[in-house]
Each structure stands twice: as structure tokens, then as C-alpha cells.
Short mmCIF file of C-alpha atoms and ligand atoms in Angstrom, two decimals:
data_model
loop_
_atom_site.label_atom_id
_atom_site.label_comp_id
_atom_site.label_asym_id
_atom_site.label_seq_id
_atom_site.Cartn_x
_atom_site.Cartn_y
_atom_site.Cartn_z
CA MET A 1 -7.16 33.32 15.75
CA GLU A 2 -10.67 32.97 17.05
CA SER A 3 -12.04 35.31 14.38
CA ARG A 4 -11.07 32.96 11.49
CA GLN A 5 -12.48 29.93 13.23
CA GLN A 6 -16.23 29.67 13.70
CA ARG A 7 -18.28 27.05 15.24
CA LEU A 8 -22.02 26.98 14.52
CA ILE A 9 -24.54 24.92 16.33
CA ILE A 10 -27.63 24.76 14.40
CA THR A 11 -30.47 26.67 16.03
CA PRO A 12 -33.92 27.32 14.80
CA LEU A 13 -32.98 30.78 13.83
CA VAL A 14 -29.90 29.61 11.86
CA LEU A 15 -32.05 26.99 10.21
CA LEU A 16 -34.46 29.73 9.00
CA LEU A 17 -31.62 31.75 7.62
CA LEU A 18 -30.17 28.70 5.81
CA ALA A 19 -33.72 27.77 4.54
CA SER A 20 -34.17 31.25 3.06
CA LEU A 21 -30.84 31.07 1.25
CA PHE A 22 -31.87 27.65 0.04
CA PHE A 23 -35.18 28.91 -1.38
CA ALA A 24 -33.73 32.15 -2.79
CA ALA A 25 -31.29 30.19 -4.80
CA ALA A 26 -33.91 27.46 -5.98
CA GLY A 27 -35.38 28.92 -9.02
CA ALA A 28 -37.09 26.74 -11.71
CA HIS A 29 -34.14 26.28 -14.06
CA ASP A 30 -33.33 23.76 -16.54
CA ASP A 31 -29.89 25.05 -17.17
CA ALA A 32 -27.21 25.30 -14.55
CA THR A 33 -27.66 28.56 -12.70
CA PRO A 34 -24.75 30.99 -13.81
CA GLY A 35 -22.61 32.15 -10.97
CA LEU A 36 -22.43 29.00 -8.95
CA HIS A 37 -19.00 27.47 -8.40
CA PRO A 38 -18.71 23.92 -9.76
CA VAL A 39 -19.14 21.24 -7.13
CA ILE A 40 -17.43 17.82 -7.19
CA LEU A 41 -18.74 15.08 -4.86
CA LEU A 42 -16.62 12.45 -3.25
CA PRO A 43 -18.78 9.74 -1.78
CA GLY A 44 -18.27 7.54 1.28
CA TYR A 45 -17.03 4.08 1.71
CA SER A 46 -18.70 1.46 -0.64
CA CYS A 47 -20.59 4.26 -2.44
CA SER A 48 -18.73 3.89 -5.72
CA GLN A 49 -19.77 1.20 -8.25
CA LEU A 50 -17.20 -1.12 -9.74
CA ASP A 51 -17.16 -2.88 -13.13
CA ALA A 52 -14.98 -5.94 -13.67
CA ARG A 53 -14.03 -8.19 -16.41
CA LEU A 54 -12.35 -11.68 -16.08
CA THR A 55 -9.31 -12.75 -18.24
CA ASP A 56 -7.89 -16.22 -18.83
CA ASP A 57 -5.70 -15.78 -15.78
CA TYR A 58 -8.79 -15.91 -13.42
CA GLU A 59 -9.00 -19.13 -11.35
CA PRO A 60 -12.54 -19.37 -10.00
CA PRO A 61 -13.00 -20.81 -6.45
CA THR A 62 -16.03 -22.80 -7.89
CA PRO A 63 -16.68 -23.47 -11.61
CA ALA A 64 -19.84 -21.41 -11.44
CA CYS A 65 -17.83 -18.19 -10.69
CA GLY A 66 -15.70 -18.13 -13.76
CA VAL A 67 -16.96 -20.03 -16.78
CA ARG A 68 -19.91 -17.86 -17.39
CA LYS A 69 -18.21 -14.61 -17.42
CA GLN A 70 -14.65 -15.13 -18.72
CA GLY A 71 -14.23 -13.35 -21.95
CA ARG A 72 -17.66 -11.77 -21.88
CA GLY A 73 -16.60 -8.25 -21.17
CA TRP A 74 -17.46 -5.87 -18.43
CA PHE A 75 -20.10 -6.56 -15.81
CA ARG A 76 -21.14 -4.81 -12.48
CA LEU A 77 -19.07 -6.30 -9.59
CA TRP A 78 -20.00 -3.70 -6.95
CA GLU A 79 -22.70 -3.54 -6.11
CA ASN A 80 -24.59 -6.10 -8.15
CA TYR A 81 -27.62 -6.01 -6.05
CA THR A 82 -29.88 -7.88 -8.43
CA ALA A 83 -27.59 -10.92 -8.69
CA LEU A 84 -27.01 -11.03 -4.87
CA GLN A 85 -30.61 -10.97 -4.42
CA VAL A 86 -31.55 -13.43 -6.91
CA ASP A 87 -28.77 -15.98 -6.45
CA PRO A 88 -26.95 -16.34 -3.03
CA ALA A 89 -24.72 -18.92 -4.64
CA LEU A 90 -23.00 -16.02 -6.48
CA LEU A 91 -21.88 -14.43 -3.20
CA PRO A 92 -18.73 -16.53 -3.08
CA CYS A 93 -18.08 -15.34 -6.63
CA PHE A 94 -18.49 -11.71 -5.94
CA HIS A 95 -16.40 -12.02 -2.84
CA ASP A 96 -13.56 -13.84 -4.63
CA GLN A 97 -13.46 -11.24 -7.44
CA LEU A 98 -13.65 -8.22 -5.07
CA ARG A 99 -10.65 -9.38 -2.79
CA LEU A 100 -7.26 -7.80 -3.17
CA GLY A 101 -3.90 -9.33 -3.02
CA TYR A 102 -0.61 -7.81 -2.08
CA ASP A 103 2.07 -7.96 -4.70
CA ARG A 104 5.40 -8.10 -2.80
CA ALA A 105 7.53 -7.30 -5.95
CA ALA A 106 5.55 -4.16 -6.61
CA GLY A 107 5.10 -3.39 -2.91
CA ASP A 108 1.51 -2.56 -3.64
CA TYR A 109 -2.03 -3.92 -3.34
CA ARG A 110 -3.47 -5.45 -6.50
CA ASN A 111 -6.83 -7.04 -7.77
CA ALA A 112 -7.05 -10.88 -7.63
CA PRO A 113 -5.11 -12.43 -10.55
CA GLY A 114 -7.27 -12.27 -13.82
CA VAL A 115 -9.76 -9.59 -12.42
CA GLU A 116 -9.60 -6.18 -14.03
CA THR A 117 -11.77 -3.34 -12.53
CA HIS A 118 -12.67 0.20 -13.00
CA VAL A 119 -14.94 2.76 -11.27
CA VAL A 120 -18.27 3.31 -13.10
CA SER A 121 -18.90 6.88 -14.63
CA PHE A 122 -15.93 8.79 -13.16
CA GLY A 123 -16.71 12.48 -13.43
CA THR A 124 -20.43 12.14 -12.80
CA THR A 125 -22.67 11.41 -10.00
CA ARG A 126 -24.27 8.38 -11.91
CA SER A 127 -22.08 5.94 -10.01
CA PHE A 128 -23.70 6.98 -6.69
CA ARG A 129 -27.15 5.88 -7.99
CA PHE A 130 -27.74 2.34 -6.41
CA ASP A 131 -30.66 -0.18 -6.49
CA ASP A 132 -29.99 -1.32 -3.13
CA PRO A 133 -31.95 0.60 -0.61
CA ALA A 134 -29.11 0.52 2.02
CA LEU A 135 -26.88 2.24 -0.39
CA LYS A 136 -29.43 4.50 -1.94
CA ASN A 137 -29.81 6.55 1.14
CA GLY A 138 -26.29 6.05 2.61
CA CYS A 139 -24.56 7.39 -0.50
CA MET A 140 -24.74 10.73 -2.17
CA GLN A 141 -27.64 10.44 -4.52
CA ARG A 142 -30.08 12.56 -2.60
CA LEU A 143 -27.44 15.19 -2.07
CA ALA A 144 -26.87 15.25 -5.82
CA GLU A 145 -30.67 15.71 -6.26
CA ALA A 146 -30.79 18.48 -3.50
CA LEU A 147 -28.02 20.34 -5.34
CA GLU A 148 -30.02 20.10 -8.60
CA GLY A 149 -32.86 21.57 -6.85
CA VAL A 150 -30.91 24.83 -6.13
CA GLY A 151 -29.67 25.20 -9.73
CA TYR A 152 -26.77 22.66 -9.98
CA LYS A 153 -26.82 20.60 -13.16
CA GLU A 154 -25.13 17.19 -13.62
CA GLY A 155 -22.18 17.53 -16.05
CA SER A 156 -22.26 21.38 -16.20
CA ASN A 157 -21.31 22.29 -12.66
CA LEU A 158 -22.09 19.17 -10.72
CA PHE A 159 -19.63 16.22 -10.92
CA GLY A 160 -18.81 13.08 -9.07
CA ALA A 161 -15.46 11.57 -8.15
CA PRO A 162 -15.97 7.87 -7.42
CA TYR A 163 -12.96 5.96 -6.30
CA ASP A 164 -12.19 2.31 -5.65
CA PHE A 165 -12.98 2.07 -2.03
CA ARG A 166 -11.09 -1.12 -1.54
CA TYR A 167 -7.80 0.69 -2.02
CA ALA A 168 -6.68 3.68 0.02
CA PRO A 169 -4.19 6.62 -0.06
CA ALA A 170 -0.81 5.44 1.43
CA ALA A 171 2.06 7.28 3.06
CA PRO A 172 4.13 9.51 0.68
CA GLY A 173 6.83 7.44 -1.08
CA VAL A 174 4.97 4.25 -0.83
CA ALA A 175 3.58 2.60 -3.99
CA ALA A 176 -0.22 3.13 -4.25
CA ARG A 177 -1.14 2.87 -7.91
CA SER A 178 -4.93 3.02 -7.39
CA PHE A 179 -4.65 6.26 -5.33
CA ALA A 180 -2.17 7.78 -7.82
CA GLY A 181 -4.48 7.07 -10.68
CA PHE A 182 -7.40 8.63 -8.71
CA ARG A 183 -5.37 11.81 -7.97
CA ALA A 184 -4.60 12.30 -11.64
CA SER A 185 -8.09 11.81 -12.71
CA LEU A 186 -9.50 14.14 -10.06
CA LYS A 187 -6.91 16.80 -10.90
CA ARG A 188 -8.07 16.64 -14.52
CA LEU A 189 -11.71 16.80 -13.45
CA VAL A 190 -11.12 19.82 -11.16
CA GLU A 191 -9.36 21.71 -13.88
CA ARG A 192 -12.04 20.92 -16.57
CA ALA A 193 -14.86 21.76 -14.17
CA SER A 194 -13.18 25.08 -13.48
CA GLU A 195 -12.40 25.90 -17.09
CA THR A 196 -15.90 25.00 -18.35
CA ASN A 197 -17.40 27.34 -15.59
CA GLY A 198 -15.80 30.55 -16.34
CA ASP A 199 -12.62 29.73 -14.53
CA LYS A 200 -14.36 29.58 -11.10
CA PRO A 201 -12.49 27.49 -8.63
CA VAL A 202 -14.20 24.26 -7.56
CA ILE A 203 -15.97 23.23 -4.27
CA LEU A 204 -15.02 19.65 -3.18
CA VAL A 205 -17.74 17.99 -0.98
CA SER A 206 -16.81 14.71 0.64
CA HIS A 207 -18.95 12.36 2.96
CA SER A 208 -17.44 10.05 5.51
CA PHE A 209 -14.45 8.05 4.08
CA GLY A 210 -14.42 10.26 1.03
CA ALA A 211 -12.72 12.81 3.28
CA PHE A 212 -9.72 10.50 3.34
CA TYR A 213 -9.27 10.66 -0.30
CA ALA A 214 -10.20 14.36 -0.46
CA THR A 215 -7.72 15.45 2.24
CA GLN A 216 -4.92 13.37 0.87
CA PHE A 217 -5.74 14.77 -2.61
CA ILE A 218 -5.60 18.33 -1.43
CA ASP A 219 -2.53 17.87 0.83
CA ARG A 220 -0.55 16.63 -2.23
CA SER A 221 -1.57 19.38 -4.55
CA PRO A 222 0.88 22.41 -4.73
CA LEU A 223 -0.40 25.38 -2.98
CA PRO A 224 -0.59 27.67 -6.12
CA TRP A 225 -2.64 25.05 -7.87
CA ARG A 226 -4.99 24.94 -4.80
CA THR A 227 -5.39 28.65 -4.80
CA ARG A 228 -6.24 28.74 -8.47
CA TYR A 229 -8.63 25.67 -8.54
CA LEU A 230 -10.07 25.05 -5.07
CA LYS A 231 -12.62 27.46 -3.70
CA HIS A 232 -13.66 25.49 -0.70
CA PHE A 233 -13.79 22.10 0.85
CA VAL A 234 -16.93 20.87 2.58
CA MET A 235 -16.23 17.89 4.69
CA LEU A 236 -19.32 15.90 5.90
CA CYS A 237 -19.06 13.39 8.80
CA ALA A 238 -15.34 12.94 9.28
CA GLY A 239 -13.18 14.26 12.16
CA GLY A 240 -9.56 14.48 12.69
CA SER A 241 -8.98 10.76 12.83
CA GLY A 242 -10.77 7.40 12.68
CA SER A 243 -13.32 6.35 15.40
CA PRO A 244 -13.09 3.31 17.77
CA GLY A 245 -16.24 1.76 16.17
CA ILE A 246 -13.82 0.42 13.44
CA MET A 247 -12.21 -1.90 16.04
CA GLN A 248 -15.45 -3.50 16.80
CA VAL A 249 -16.09 -4.08 13.15
CA LEU A 250 -12.75 -5.76 12.69
CA ALA A 251 -13.03 -7.98 15.77
CA SER A 252 -16.56 -8.97 14.44
CA THR A 253 -14.98 -10.27 11.19
CA MET A 254 -12.43 -12.48 13.04
CA GLY A 255 -12.58 -16.04 11.89
CA SER A 256 -15.66 -15.59 9.82
CA SER A 257 -15.78 -18.17 7.08
CA THR A 258 -18.69 -17.98 4.55
CA PRO A 259 -18.87 -14.59 2.88
CA THR A 260 -21.86 -12.48 3.72
CA ARG A 261 -22.91 -9.52 1.84
CA LEU A 262 -22.17 -7.41 5.01
CA ALA A 263 -18.63 -8.85 5.09
CA MET A 264 -17.85 -7.56 1.61
CA PHE A 265 -18.12 -4.07 2.91
CA GLY A 266 -14.92 -4.48 4.85
CA ASP A 267 -13.13 -7.46 3.63
CA ARG A 268 -10.00 -7.97 5.45
CA SER A 269 -8.00 -8.08 2.20
CA PHE A 270 -8.98 -4.60 1.36
CA GLU A 271 -6.18 -1.93 1.96
CA SER A 272 -8.98 0.57 3.07
CA THR A 273 -9.83 -1.74 5.98
CA LEU A 274 -6.55 -0.71 7.82
CA SER A 275 -6.97 3.03 7.01
CA THR A 276 -9.32 4.52 9.53
CA PHE A 277 -7.99 3.69 12.94
CA PRO A 278 -8.18 6.14 15.92
CA SER A 279 -5.14 8.25 16.19
CA PRO A 280 -3.01 8.51 19.23
CA GLU A 281 -2.98 12.31 18.60
CA VAL A 282 -6.70 12.42 19.29
CA TYR A 283 -7.19 9.57 21.77
CA GLY A 284 -3.97 9.72 23.69
CA ASP A 285 -3.89 6.91 26.33
CA THR A 286 -7.68 6.29 26.39
CA HIS A 287 -8.57 2.70 26.61
CA LEU A 288 -10.51 1.97 23.51
CA VAL A 289 -10.71 -1.81 23.67
CA VAL A 290 -10.79 -3.22 27.25
CA THR A 291 -10.02 -6.78 28.31
CA ARG A 292 -9.09 -8.29 31.69
CA ALA A 293 -5.65 -9.18 30.39
CA LYS A 294 -4.75 -6.16 28.29
CA ASN A 295 -6.16 -2.72 27.31
CA TYR A 296 -5.62 -1.41 23.91
CA THR A 297 -5.19 2.40 23.29
CA ALA A 298 -4.75 4.14 19.95
CA GLU A 299 -0.97 3.56 20.42
CA ASN A 300 -1.65 -0.32 20.44
CA ILE A 301 -3.33 -0.74 17.19
CA PRO A 302 -0.66 -3.02 15.79
CA GLU A 303 -1.01 -5.31 18.91
CA PHE A 304 -4.87 -5.13 18.44
CA LEU A 305 -4.63 -6.13 14.81
CA ALA A 306 -2.38 -9.06 15.76
CA ALA A 307 -4.87 -10.01 18.55
CA VAL A 308 -7.83 -10.18 16.02
CA GLY A 309 -5.95 -12.29 13.69
CA PHE A 310 -3.92 -10.19 11.26
CA SER A 311 -0.54 -11.65 10.21
CA ASP A 312 2.83 -10.04 11.06
CA GLU A 313 3.15 -9.03 7.40
CA GLU A 314 -0.26 -7.29 7.38
CA VAL A 315 0.48 -5.45 10.60
CA GLU A 316 3.78 -4.37 9.17
CA ARG A 317 1.98 -3.09 6.02
CA TYR A 318 -0.34 -1.15 8.41
CA ARG A 319 2.72 0.48 10.11
CA ARG A 320 4.25 1.33 6.79
CA ARG A 321 1.31 2.46 4.62
CA ALA A 322 -1.55 3.64 6.89
CA MET A 323 -0.10 4.64 10.21
CA PRO A 324 2.15 7.51 9.10
CA LEU A 325 -0.98 9.20 7.53
CA THR A 326 -2.96 8.82 10.63
CA LEU A 327 -0.25 10.27 12.81
CA SER A 328 0.48 13.30 10.55
CA PHE A 329 -3.11 14.11 9.87
CA LYS A 330 -3.89 17.93 9.62
CA ALA A 331 -6.84 19.74 8.11
CA PRO A 332 -5.90 20.51 4.65
CA ILE A 333 -4.83 23.99 3.88
CA VAL A 334 -7.86 25.29 1.93
CA PRO A 335 -10.96 27.22 3.08
CA MET A 336 -12.99 24.57 4.80
CA THR A 337 -16.46 23.78 6.38
CA SER A 338 -16.75 20.73 8.51
CA ILE A 339 -20.30 19.46 9.27
CA ASN A 340 -21.06 16.61 11.74
CA GLY A 341 -24.10 15.04 13.31
CA VAL A 342 -24.31 14.81 17.12
CA GLY A 343 -26.80 13.43 19.52
CA VAL A 344 -26.66 9.92 18.28
CA PRO A 345 -25.02 7.22 20.56
CA THR A 346 -21.53 6.44 19.05
CA VAL A 347 -19.04 3.83 20.17
CA ASP A 348 -16.36 5.25 22.41
CA LYS A 349 -15.17 2.04 23.98
CA ILE A 350 -15.51 -1.65 23.57
CA VAL A 351 -15.37 -4.31 26.30
CA TYR A 352 -14.37 -7.82 25.63
CA TRP A 353 -13.76 -8.77 29.33
CA ASP A 354 -12.72 -12.21 28.67
CA GLY A 355 -10.51 -11.28 25.71
CA ASN A 356 -12.75 -13.40 23.38
CA PHE A 357 -13.06 -11.19 20.36
CA THR A 358 -15.64 -13.33 18.56
CA GLU A 359 -17.97 -12.79 21.54
CA LYS A 360 -20.57 -9.86 21.43
CA PRO A 361 -18.77 -7.02 23.13
CA GLN A 362 -20.18 -4.60 25.83
CA VAL A 363 -20.16 -1.22 24.17
CA VAL A 364 -19.70 2.15 25.92
CA ASN A 365 -21.28 4.88 23.91
CA GLY A 366 -20.43 8.59 23.69
CA ASP A 367 -21.76 11.34 21.49
CA GLY A 368 -21.49 11.57 17.70
CA ASP A 369 -23.44 10.58 14.53
CA GLY A 370 -23.45 6.77 15.28
CA ALA A 371 -20.20 6.27 13.46
CA ILE A 372 -17.93 9.37 13.95
CA ASN A 373 -17.62 10.29 17.53
CA LEU A 374 -17.72 13.96 18.80
CA LYS A 375 -14.20 13.60 20.26
CA THR A 376 -12.55 13.27 16.89
CA VAL A 377 -14.55 16.21 15.66
CA GLN A 378 -13.43 18.40 18.42
CA ALA A 379 -9.85 17.25 17.77
CA LEU A 380 -10.13 18.53 14.28
CA GLU A 381 -11.40 21.90 15.54
CA LYS A 382 -8.46 22.06 17.81
CA LEU A 383 -5.87 21.13 15.29
CA VAL A 384 -7.23 23.86 13.04
CA GLY A 385 -7.14 26.36 15.81
CA ASP A 386 -3.56 25.54 16.40
CA ASP A 387 -2.61 25.86 12.73
CA PRO A 388 -1.56 29.50 11.66
CA ASP A 389 -1.79 28.65 8.01
CA GLN A 390 -5.54 27.87 7.98
CA ARG A 391 -7.35 30.97 6.68
CA TYR A 392 -10.92 29.77 6.94
CA PHE A 393 -12.51 27.10 9.01
CA LYS A 394 -16.03 26.63 10.08
CA SER A 395 -17.37 23.72 12.13
CA VAL A 396 -21.17 22.96 12.05
CA LEU A 397 -22.76 20.55 14.39
CA VAL A 398 -26.27 19.23 13.49
CA PRO A 399 -28.29 17.79 16.29
CA ASN A 400 -29.99 14.46 16.04
CA THR A 401 -28.41 13.62 12.88
CA THR A 402 -26.91 10.31 11.93
CA HIS A 403 -24.04 9.47 9.68
CA SER A 404 -26.16 8.61 6.72
CA GLY A 405 -29.00 11.03 7.74
CA MET A 406 -26.55 13.84 7.00
CA ILE A 407 -27.03 13.09 3.31
CA SER A 408 -30.49 11.73 3.23
CA ASP A 409 -32.68 13.52 5.83
CA ASP A 410 -34.39 16.52 4.34
CA SER A 411 -33.58 18.78 7.32
CA ALA A 412 -29.97 17.85 7.18
CA LEU A 413 -29.77 18.22 3.37
CA ARG A 414 -31.11 21.68 3.70
CA ILE A 415 -28.31 22.63 6.07
CA VAL A 416 -25.60 20.95 3.87
CA VAL A 417 -26.87 22.60 0.75
CA GLY A 418 -27.13 25.92 2.56
CA GLU A 419 -23.49 25.52 3.58
CA ILE A 420 -22.43 24.78 0.06
CA LEU A 421 -24.28 27.94 -1.18
CA GLU A 422 -22.63 29.89 1.56
CA ALA A 423 -19.17 28.63 0.47
CA ASN A 424 -20.09 29.96 -3.06
CA LEU A 425 -20.36 33.37 -1.51
CA ALA A 426 -17.62 33.34 1.07
CA THR A 427 -14.57 35.17 0.03
CA SER A 428 -11.45 33.27 1.07
CA GLY A 429 -8.54 35.08 2.29
C1 LIG B 1 -24.81 -8.96 -12.09
O1 LIG B 1 -24.29 -10.18 -12.00
C2 LIG B 1 -25.08 -11.12 -12.91
C3 LIG B 1 -24.57 -12.51 -12.61
O2 LIG B 1 -23.36 -12.48 -12.69
C4 LIG B 1 -24.91 -10.67 -14.39
O3 LIG B 1 -25.61 -11.64 -15.16
C5 LIG B 1 -25.37 -9.26 -14.54
O4 LIG B 1 -25.05 -8.88 -15.84
C6 LIG B 1 -24.75 -8.43 -13.57
N1 LIG B 1 -25.26 -7.00 -13.63
C7 LIG B 1 -24.69 -6.10 -14.31
C8 LIG B 1 -25.40 -4.70 -14.27
O5 LIG B 1 -23.58 -6.09 -14.82
C1 LIG B 2 -8.04 -2.44 31.72
O1 LIG B 2 -8.85 -1.38 32.06
C2 LIG B 2 -9.98 -1.70 32.93
C3 LIG B 2 -10.70 -0.46 33.38
O2 LIG B 2 -10.82 0.25 32.11
C4 LIG B 2 -9.32 -2.28 34.27
O3 LIG B 2 -10.36 -2.72 35.15
C5 LIG B 2 -8.32 -3.52 33.99
O4 LIG B 2 -7.72 -4.00 35.11
C6 LIG B 2 -7.39 -3.01 32.96
N1 LIG B 2 -6.62 -4.26 32.65
C7 LIG B 2 -5.25 -4.23 32.59
C8 LIG B 2 -4.59 -5.44 32.25
O5 LIG B 2 -4.60 -3.17 32.93
C1 LIG B 3 -15.38 -17.22 22.19
O1 LIG B 3 -16.85 -16.91 22.00
C2 LIG B 3 -17.46 -17.79 21.02
C3 LIG B 3 -18.88 -17.15 20.78
O2 LIG B 3 -19.45 -16.92 21.98
C4 LIG B 3 -17.45 -19.16 21.39
O3 LIG B 3 -18.04 -19.98 20.31
C5 LIG B 3 -15.92 -19.62 21.55
O4 LIG B 3 -15.91 -20.88 22.08
C6 LIG B 3 -15.28 -18.70 22.60
N1 LIG B 3 -13.86 -19.07 22.57
C7 LIG B 3 -13.12 -19.24 23.71
C8 LIG B 3 -11.75 -19.54 23.59
O5 LIG B 3 -13.71 -19.21 24.84
C1 LIG B 4 -33.52 15.26 19.48
O1 LIG B 4 -34.37 14.14 19.57
C2 LIG B 4 -34.89 13.96 20.76
C3 LIG B 4 -35.60 12.70 20.86
O2 LIG B 4 -36.38 12.43 19.68
C4 LIG B 4 -35.82 15.15 21.14
O3 LIG B 4 -36.24 15.01 22.52
C5 LIG B 4 -34.88 16.43 21.05
O4 LIG B 4 -35.73 17.54 21.24
C6 LIG B 4 -34.26 16.54 19.76
N1 LIG B 4 -33.36 17.66 19.66
C7 LIG B 4 -33.27 18.56 18.76
C8 LIG B 4 -32.29 19.66 18.92
O5 LIG B 4 -33.87 18.34 17.72
#
């Protein structure tokens, strides 16, 4: 069992080895280097751009939000950095057009009435190229460029799978139209990428929240299909469950009224907002949120949601759609490399001693990458160790590397690209 599971702490020697791999592969090519397995990138939360158009059914919250665009075709809804910079008066419009509703009859989340959306440039990494400096480094643009530096070529053997991050995968058997559409598109993309690359199976690479989409996609693909089409899964900055930091984020949005650009990242109407909670399997009875009157463990997420202002109906949706996936999480059965940053203070516990969640909490930090704590990474390693079906798993911990640094710092990118090249060579089985 130990032999098929490896854990690698990056040391100077390993760095040197990876660097030589990196430079050996980096010739000056205009064409895609033959022999490489195609790579498909799944970006993190908020890292896919969305276009929208408004129909006559759209009821703008203020006249300025609708009139100008109704019937005018597609425009950039996320992230329209230029408009948000130039005209803060547009903030409420973007906020209103981004929000989701819940359609009781369909039993599923939906766009606001009169708002049609689609992700920009599915199949390519163009959607990851943002003007906004915050998203430029936090998303996968620099990783795509680093891969191009070692012989990958956009559209030939390098592809992107953006997704509508407002939605989320839901428990099997529950309606989730957005995720179902994404699965069908990604399946076609994987097949096409393989078939146009000499039938080589594909390497999927996810960052952060993209792991949720990737693992659910892999889990729901039949094993023979996976064997034929998936070479390897490289998962960056995600462990075996969500991290406690999300609870602080949710508490901080309690009772907020005027939309800020920041609030749009995790609007309470988004399905995905309820999708990355810590799992009881990982955190057991650890107190994650501490107050004088009550302590919340990962078992108490429903009570916590109620305490920070979610309605009974929303809590019930969490139980039905999101919680089963958190509880049943396993590493997907596919050869896999998990890469995580450590050495950065990361929220382990949040203290609202007076039970006032709108106050600034006292935060107890542990180890991690600033967003994903080490505990959930170790839980993933253990899950895999206990799973006799997992044929190949390697965990890499990169010191002093933040959540976004993993895909923007040169030193971390060298390691990530090195691991992707190694996955090219690794024989599965
Ligand atoms: C961003 O929004 C502004 C204002 O609504 C609009 O004029 C512009 O076309 C949008 N940008 C893109 C790229 O669609
Ligand atoms: C919650 O836990 C803290 C220590 O983490 C403890 O001091 C406090 O009494 C606990 N509160 C309750 C209601 O159990
Ligand atoms: C909670 O804290 C906020 C911010 O410090 C304060 O405005 C509010 O009055 C407090 N609420 C209660 C019930 O103490
Ligand atoms: C991490 O950063 C700290 C502070 O900058 C430094 O002292 C330490 O040597 C670094 N560790 C590694 C492994 O790079």
C-alpha cells in the first residue's frame, strides 16, 4: 500500500531535478511538441468569464440597469472590470444580473428571470485572461503561459474548461442543469482532445474550486471511459473537504446591504456558496466556530447556516444538494497528483465570543496555503491510503506557497509544470 502512495516535500534537490525536466522539455517550438498528452485546465472559483443578454422578461432594479442593454445582445457580465471601475453605479446592475434564484417546480437553481448567460470560450484558456489584476494572478493565465513555455499549444494540446462558478455539482439524482451541461461539454472536449492528439489520454489539471467540478466529473464517468480517456488528474490547492475559512466568509456577508465588488464573489444566492464546507469526516468534533453560547463543529453546518441568516428552505437545500457530496467525498479513481502550499497561516478556528457574527472575529490559524488548511490535505492522503482501488497517488507539499501563488509564483509554477511533465511520463497501473 505504501509503495503506490508517495508524498513529496519539495527540497532543493527535488527542485533541481524538476527544473532540469522543465528545461529539457522547453525547446523553442512554434508547434505543439509531439508526444505530450493533451492538458485541460479547470480554473478556480470566479475564474471563468460569463457573458449575458437580457430579454424582455428582465425587470431591472433601477431603470439604468436594463434599458440600455435589453435586446442589445451579449455583453460581458463576469467580470466586467472596466465597467466596475468606471461606473460604480453599475454595481447594483451587475449584482442583480449575476444573482441566482431557485425554481421550486424544477427543483433547481436558475438565472434571474430575463437573464441568459453562457461561459466565454469553452474549450480554450482564453476565458482565464482577465484585465482585473486580482484575477489575472489568481486564475490560470500564468499556468497556461508556463505550459506554452514547455511545448504546449493553445487549441492543439492545451485546452480550458471554464464553468459557471455560481452553480455547483449537486448530489446524484438531484436536478442540476448547469453541472449536467458542463459534464456533457467536458466529456466532448476530453474526447476531441484525445482524438486529435493521436488518441493519447488527457491530463486534467484543476485549481482550487475547480477540483470540485473535476472530481465530480471523474466520479460520474464510467471506469472504462476513464481508462481510455484520462491519463492523470493533477489537483492544485484542494484537499479532501472544504476549509473552515468559508465560515468566516459567510458570517462576514451577514446582513450586508449595498453590493460590493467583493460580495459578488460569493453572493448568498449562488449555489456554490453552500458547496465547500468542512466535512465531519475530516474535522470530526473539532470546534470550528466558537461562541460563548454554542460551538459549531462540521456536524453543525446546518445550525451555523441558520445562525448566520440562511432561511430554513436554504438550509434544507444545503442538506439535500451539497451535504451528501461533502460526506461521500473520496479521491477520484484515476492516477492522481495532489499539490498544495504549506507554511502560510490558514484559518483553523474562528471565535465570535459574544455570538455576534457581524463583529470582526478572533481567528486561530494553523498551517496551509492561506485558504486550504493542511488538515484537509492530510485527510485526503489518508483517504487515498485507505482506498485499495487507488492505483497511483502522489502528494506534493510546496513550502511558503499561497493559494494563488501556486499558479502565479515562478518557483511554484516550475514545480507544477514539472509535475505535469512527470504525469506525461508516468505509466499508470
Ligand atoms: C461592460 O459593461 C459595460 C456597461 O454595461 C458595457 O458597455 C460593455 O460592453 C461591457 N463590456 C463587455 C466586454 O461586454
Ligand atoms: C465552546 O468552546 C470553548 C473552548 O473552545 C469553551 O470555552 C466554551 O465554554 C464552549 N461553549 C459551549 C457552550 O460549550
Ligand atoms: C454586533 O456587532 C456590530 C458590529 O460591531 C454592531 O454594530 C451590532 O450592534 C452588534 N449587535 C449586537 C446585537 O450586539
Ligand atoms: C519560508 O519563508 C520564511 C520567511 O520568509 C523563510 O525564513 C524560510 O526559510 C522559507 N522556507 C522555505 C522552505 O523556503
